Amino acid sequence: MKDVQMTAGVTTGDQFETVHYPDDEIILRVARGGNVQVIEYNSTDREGPPSHSHAWDEIQYVIEGEVDFYVNGQWIHGGPGTVQMLPAGAYHFVRVPEGTARLLFITIGPPFDGMARELAAFFAKGTYYTDLSPLREIVRRYGLRLEGDSAKSNP
């Protein structure tokens, strides 16, 4: 079992940092004070990222919209109230089939925020899926593994 480390306190709704991916807005709600992070994720991403696993545990909760979840080879469609539990090492990704979806992520383990910031900087350069070597370097540095280690390994 992972050691959960967090600092006691309250983070008010006006305390956050926002980073962007091409089709996502990632709001880092709680990103300091331990290895538990809370992230709000707003997405219109129709394809989702490549299927991947990582070294942290993650809980994903659908607040609004409809989402297709892929986990360990299976697809599940869910709307508001759907929860996906992802132990470290589970291959997964999320896509939004239409409209916009809003999710809450809780991560436990190695910090998510550093990777989110680096990926946002990578995508800001306009190199999304055109030169994958920097992307692979970023995700590997944070303990992610791409399923099949291909550019787009979505089933």
PDB file of C-alpha atoms in Angstrom:
ATOM      1  CA  MET A   1       0.000   0.000   0.000  1.00  0.00           C
ATOM      2  CA  LYS A   2       1.238   3.492  -0.845  1.00  0.00           C
ATOM      3  CA  ASP A   3       1.926   5.886   1.960  1.00  0.00           C
ATOM      4  CA  VAL A   4      -0.544   8.749   1.671  1.00  0.00           C
ATOM      5  CA  GLN A   5       1.140  12.046   2.438  1.00  0.00           C
ATOM      6  CA  MET A   6      -0.776  15.301   2.629  1.00  0.00           C
ATOM      7  CA  THR A   7      -0.719  18.559   4.512  1.00  0.00           C
ATOM      8  CA  ALA A   8      -3.828  19.460   6.489  1.00  0.00           C
ATOM      9  CA  GLY A   9      -5.543  22.555   5.202  1.00  0.00           C
ATOM     10  CA  VAL A  10      -8.217  24.059   3.007  1.00  0.00           C
ATOM     11  CA  THR A  11      -7.743  25.172  -0.564  1.00  0.00           C
ATOM     12  CA  THR A  12     -10.431  27.658  -1.533  1.00  0.00           C
ATOM     13  CA  GLY A  13     -12.054  27.666  -4.964  1.00  0.00           C
ATOM     14  CA  ASP A  14     -10.083  30.695  -6.118  1.00  0.00           C
ATOM     15  CA  GLN A  15      -6.707  28.999  -5.523  1.00  0.00           C
ATOM     16  CA  PHE A  16      -5.690  27.021  -8.594  1.00  0.00           C
ATOM     17  CA  GLU A  17      -3.387  26.871 -11.598  1.00  0.00           C
ATOM     18  CA  THR A  18      -4.665  26.164 -15.108  1.00  0.00           C
ATOM     19  CA  VAL A  19      -2.692  24.433 -17.868  1.00  0.00           C
ATOM     20  CA  HIS A  20      -3.924  23.530 -21.354  1.00  0.00           C
ATOM     21  CA  TYR A  21      -3.559  20.619 -23.727  1.00  0.00           C
ATOM     22  CA  PRO A  22      -4.979  20.867 -27.282  1.00  0.00           C
ATOM     23  CA  ASP A  23      -8.497  19.756 -26.265  1.00  0.00           C
ATOM     24  CA  ASP A  24      -8.249  19.928 -22.474  1.00  0.00           C
ATOM     25  CA  GLU A  25      -8.156  22.447 -19.675  1.00  0.00           C
ATOM     26  CA  ILE A  26      -6.467  21.046 -16.571  1.00  0.00           C
ATOM     27  CA  ILE A  27      -7.153  22.926 -13.349  1.00  0.00           C
ATOM     28  CA  LEU A  28      -4.652  21.978 -10.656  1.00  0.00           C
ATOM     29  CA  ARG A  29      -6.795  22.446  -7.538  1.00  0.00           C
ATOM     30  CA  VAL A  30      -4.448  20.853  -4.976  1.00  0.00           C
ATOM     31  CA  ALA A  31      -0.916  20.296  -6.207  1.00  0.00           C
ATOM     32  CA  ARG A  32       1.302  20.920  -3.184  1.00  0.00           C
ATOM     33  CA  GLY A  33       1.744  19.482   0.260  1.00  0.00           C
ATOM     34  CA  GLY A  34       2.121  15.752  -0.336  1.00  0.00           C
ATOM     35  CA  ASN A  35       1.491  13.009  -2.839  1.00  0.00           C
ATOM     36  CA  VAL A  36      -2.290  13.462  -3.120  1.00  0.00           C
ATOM     37  CA  GLN A  37      -3.404  15.862  -5.832  1.00  0.00           C
ATOM     38  CA  VAL A  38      -6.846  17.068  -6.930  1.00  0.00           C
ATOM     39  CA  ILE A  39      -7.356  18.031 -10.555  1.00  0.00           C
ATOM     40  CA  GLU A  40     -10.395  19.317 -12.416  1.00  0.00           C
ATOM     41  CA  TYR A  41     -10.338  18.242 -16.041  1.00  0.00           C
ATOM     42  CA  ASN A  42     -12.467  19.898 -18.736  1.00  0.00           C
ATOM     43  CA  SER A  43     -12.267  18.170 -22.104  1.00  0.00           C
ATOM     44  CA  THR A  44     -13.620  18.025 -25.639  1.00  0.00           C
ATOM     45  CA  ASP A  45     -10.996  15.450 -26.700  1.00  0.00           C
ATOM     46  CA  ARG A  46     -12.684  13.025 -29.141  1.00  0.00           C
ATOM     47  CA  GLU A  47      -9.729  10.631 -29.397  1.00  0.00           C
ATOM     48  CA  GLY A  48      -8.137  10.790 -25.970  1.00  0.00           C
ATOM     49  CA  PRO A  49      -4.435  10.385 -25.260  1.00  0.00           C
ATOM     50  CA  PRO A  50      -2.615   7.181 -26.159  1.00  0.00           C
ATOM     51  CA  SER A  51      -3.464   4.326 -23.813  1.00  0.00           C
ATOM     52  CA  HIS A  52      -1.018   4.532 -20.914  1.00  0.00           C
ATOM     53  CA  SER A  53      -0.274   3.454 -17.375  1.00  0.00           C
ATOM     54  CA  HIS A  54       1.530   5.296 -14.615  1.00  0.00           C
ATOM     55  CA  ALA A  55       3.108   4.883 -11.212  1.00  0.00           C
ATOM     56  CA  TRP A  56       0.333   6.650  -9.293  1.00  0.00           C
ATOM     57  CA  ASP A  57      -3.149   5.529  -8.333  1.00  0.00           C
ATOM     58  CA  GLU A  58      -5.929   7.642  -9.780  1.00  0.00           C
ATOM     59  CA  ILE A  59      -9.646   8.123  -9.263  1.00  0.00           C
ATOM     60  CA  GLN A  60     -11.665   9.788 -12.027  1.00  0.00           C
ATOM     61  CA  TYR A  61     -15.174  11.094 -11.326  1.00  0.00           C
ATOM     62  CA  VAL A  62     -17.491  12.458 -14.035  1.00  0.00           C
ATOM     63  CA  ILE A  63     -19.081  15.731 -12.903  1.00  0.00           C
ATOM     64  CA  GLU A  64     -20.740  16.704 -16.215  1.00  0.00           C
ATOM     65  CA  GLY A  65     -20.979  15.270 -19.714  1.00  0.00           C
ATOM     66  CA  GLU A  66     -20.495  11.850 -21.242  1.00  0.00           C
ATOM     67  CA  VAL A  67     -17.186   9.985 -21.260  1.00  0.00           C
ATOM     68  CA  ASP A  68     -15.835   6.774 -22.792  1.00  0.00           C
ATOM     69  CA  PHE A  69     -13.392   5.038 -20.466  1.00  0.00           C
ATOM     70  CA  TYR A  70     -10.876   2.468 -21.679  1.00  0.00           C
ATOM     71  CA  VAL A  71      -9.259   0.394 -18.948  1.00  0.00           C
ATOM     72  CA  ASN A  72      -7.262  -2.816 -19.371  1.00  0.00           C
ATOM     73  CA  GLY A  73      -8.771  -3.607 -22.773  1.00  0.00           C
ATOM     74  CA  GLN A  74     -12.416  -2.812 -22.007  1.00  0.00           C
ATOM     75  CA  TRP A  75     -14.637   0.153 -22.891  1.00  0.00           C
ATOM     76  CA  ILE A  76     -17.194   1.589 -20.480  1.00  0.00           C
ATOM     77  CA  HIS A  77     -19.416   4.595 -21.244  1.00  0.00           C
ATOM     78  CA  GLY A  78     -20.413   6.800 -18.344  1.00  0.00           C
ATOM     79  CA  GLY A  79     -22.138  10.039 -17.478  1.00  0.00           C
ATOM     80  CA  PRO A  80     -22.345  12.165 -14.333  1.00  0.00           C
ATOM     81  CA  GLY A  81     -21.578  10.195 -11.193  1.00  0.00           C
ATOM     82  CA  THR A  82     -19.473   7.547 -12.976  1.00  0.00           C
ATOM     83  CA  VAL A  83     -16.252   6.695 -11.122  1.00  0.00           C
ATOM     84  CA  GLN A  84     -13.209   5.012 -12.632  1.00  0.00           C
ATOM     85  CA  MET A  85     -10.697   3.501 -10.192  1.00  0.00           C
ATOM     86  CA  LEU A  86      -7.181   3.147 -11.600  1.00  0.00           C
ATOM     87  CA  PRO A  87      -4.539   1.396  -9.537  1.00  0.00           C
ATOM     88  CA  ALA A  88      -0.965   2.114 -10.597  1.00  0.00           C
ATOM     89  CA  GLY A  89      -0.094   0.105 -13.713  1.00  0.00           C
ATOM     90  CA  ALA A  90      -3.612  -0.090 -15.218  1.00  0.00           C
ATOM     91  CA  TYR A  91      -3.617   0.848 -18.912  1.00  0.00           C
ATOM     92  CA  HIS A  92      -6.308   3.412 -19.592  1.00  0.00           C
ATOM     93  CA  PHE A  93      -7.459   6.564 -21.317  1.00  0.00           C
ATOM     94  CA  VAL A  94     -10.526   8.768 -21.497  1.00  0.00           C
ATOM     95  CA  ARG A  95     -12.240  10.334 -24.482  1.00  0.00           C
ATOM     96  CA  VAL A  96     -15.282  12.568 -24.808  1.00  0.00           C
ATOM     97  CA  PRO A  97     -17.504  11.292 -27.656  1.00  0.00           C
ATOM     98  CA  GLU A  98     -19.407  14.593 -28.011  1.00  0.00           C
ATOM     99  CA  GLY A  99     -19.783  17.940 -26.310  1.00  0.00           C
ATOM    100  CA  THR A 100     -17.723  18.782 -23.247  1.00  0.00           C
ATOM    101  CA  ALA A 101     -17.066  16.713 -20.152  1.00  0.00           C
ATOM    102  CA  ARG A 102     -15.895  17.841 -16.735  1.00  0.00           C
ATOM    103  CA  LEU A 103     -14.124  15.357 -14.490  1.00  0.00           C
ATOM    104  CA  LEU A 104     -12.468  15.396 -11.096  1.00  0.00           C
ATOM    105  CA  PHE A 105      -9.216  13.444 -10.787  1.00  0.00           C
ATOM    106  CA  ILE A 106      -7.585  12.498  -7.513  1.00  0.00           C
ATOM    107  CA  THR A 107      -4.058  11.126  -7.793  1.00  0.00           C
ATOM    108  CA  ILE A 108      -2.122   9.330  -5.072  1.00  0.00           C
ATOM    109  CA  GLY A 109       1.582   8.764  -5.582  1.00  0.00           C
ATOM    110  CA  PRO A 110       4.180  10.568  -7.679  1.00  0.00           C
ATOM    111  CA  PRO A 111       2.992  14.111  -8.420  1.00  0.00           C
ATOM    112  CA  PHE A 112       0.889  14.706 -11.532  1.00  0.00           C
ATOM    113  CA  ASP A 113       1.328  18.496 -11.691  1.00  0.00           C
ATOM    114  CA  GLY A 114       4.908  18.604 -13.007  1.00  0.00           C
ATOM    115  CA  MET A 115       4.030  16.337 -15.897  1.00  0.00           C
ATOM    116  CA  ALA A 116       0.881  18.358 -16.641  1.00  0.00           C
ATOM    117  CA  ARG A 117       2.927  21.555 -16.868  1.00  0.00           C
ATOM    118  CA  GLU A 118       5.591  19.980 -19.114  1.00  0.00           C
ATOM    119  CA  LEU A 119       2.996  18.463 -21.430  1.00  0.00           C
ATOM    120  CA  ALA A 120       1.179  21.807 -21.686  1.00  0.00           C
ATOM    121  CA  ALA A 121       4.461  23.480 -22.711  1.00  0.00           C
ATOM    122  CA  PHE A 122       5.076  20.707 -25.271  1.00  0.00           C
ATOM    123  CA  PHE A 123       1.594  21.061 -26.780  1.00  0.00           C
ATOM    124  CA  ALA A 124       1.884  24.879 -26.820  1.00  0.00           C
ATOM    125  CA  LYS A 125       4.693  24.466 -29.379  1.00  0.00           C
ATOM    126  CA  GLY A 126       2.204  22.904 -31.833  1.00  0.00           C
ATOM    127  CA  THR A 127       4.058  19.595 -32.053  1.00  0.00           C
ATOM    128  CA  TYR A 128       1.095  17.454 -31.001  1.00  0.00           C
ATOM    129  CA  TYR A 129       1.781  13.955 -32.401  1.00  0.00           C
ATOM    130  CA  THR A 130       4.150  15.234 -35.087  1.00  0.00           C
ATOM    131  CA  ASP A 131       7.432  14.701 -33.225  1.00  0.00           C
ATOM    132  CA  LEU A 132       6.856  12.131 -30.521  1.00  0.00           C
ATOM    133  CA  SER A 133      10.367  11.792 -29.134  1.00  0.00           C
ATOM    134  CA  PRO A 134       9.996  14.786 -26.739  1.00  0.00           C
ATOM    135  CA  LEU A 135       6.551  13.515 -25.684  1.00  0.00           C
ATOM    136  CA  ARG A 136       7.935  10.064 -24.918  1.00  0.00           C
ATOM    137  CA  GLU A 137      10.796  11.620 -22.958  1.00  0.00           C
ATOM    138  CA  ILE A 138       8.400  13.701 -20.842  1.00  0.00           C
ATOM    139  CA  VAL A 139       6.029  10.861 -20.016  1.00  0.00           C
ATOM    140  CA  ARG A 140       8.817   8.385 -19.251  1.00  0.00           C
ATOM    141  CA  ARG A 141      10.407  10.874 -16.864  1.00  0.00           C
ATOM    142  CA  TYR A 142       7.150  10.800 -14.875  1.00  0.00           C
ATOM    143  CA  GLY A 143       6.803   7.019 -14.940  1.00  0.00           C
ATOM    144  CA  LEU A 144       4.207   6.696 -17.701  1.00  0.00           C
ATOM    145  CA  ARG A 145       4.256   3.795 -20.101  1.00  0.00           C
ATOM    146  CA  LEU A 146       2.444   3.983 -23.419  1.00  0.00           C
ATOM    147  CA  GLU A 147       0.599   0.773 -24.232  1.00  0.00           C
ATOM    148  CA  GLY A 148       2.542  -0.789 -27.078  1.00  0.00           C
ATOM    149  CA  ASP A 149       4.800   2.315 -26.995  1.00  0.00           C
ATOM    150  CA  SER A 150       3.300   3.684 -30.213  1.00  0.00           C
ATOM    151  CA  ALA A 151       2.227   7.202 -31.043  1.00  0.00           C
ATOM    152  CA  LYS A 152      -1.475   6.375 -31.059  1.00  0.00           C
ATOM    153  CA  SER A 153      -2.149   3.003 -29.506  1.00  0.00           C
ATOM    154  CA  ASN A 154      -5.847   3.588 -28.855  1.00  0.00           C
ATOM    155  CA  PRO A 155      -7.738   0.386 -29.567  1.00  0.00           C
TER     156      PRO A 155
END
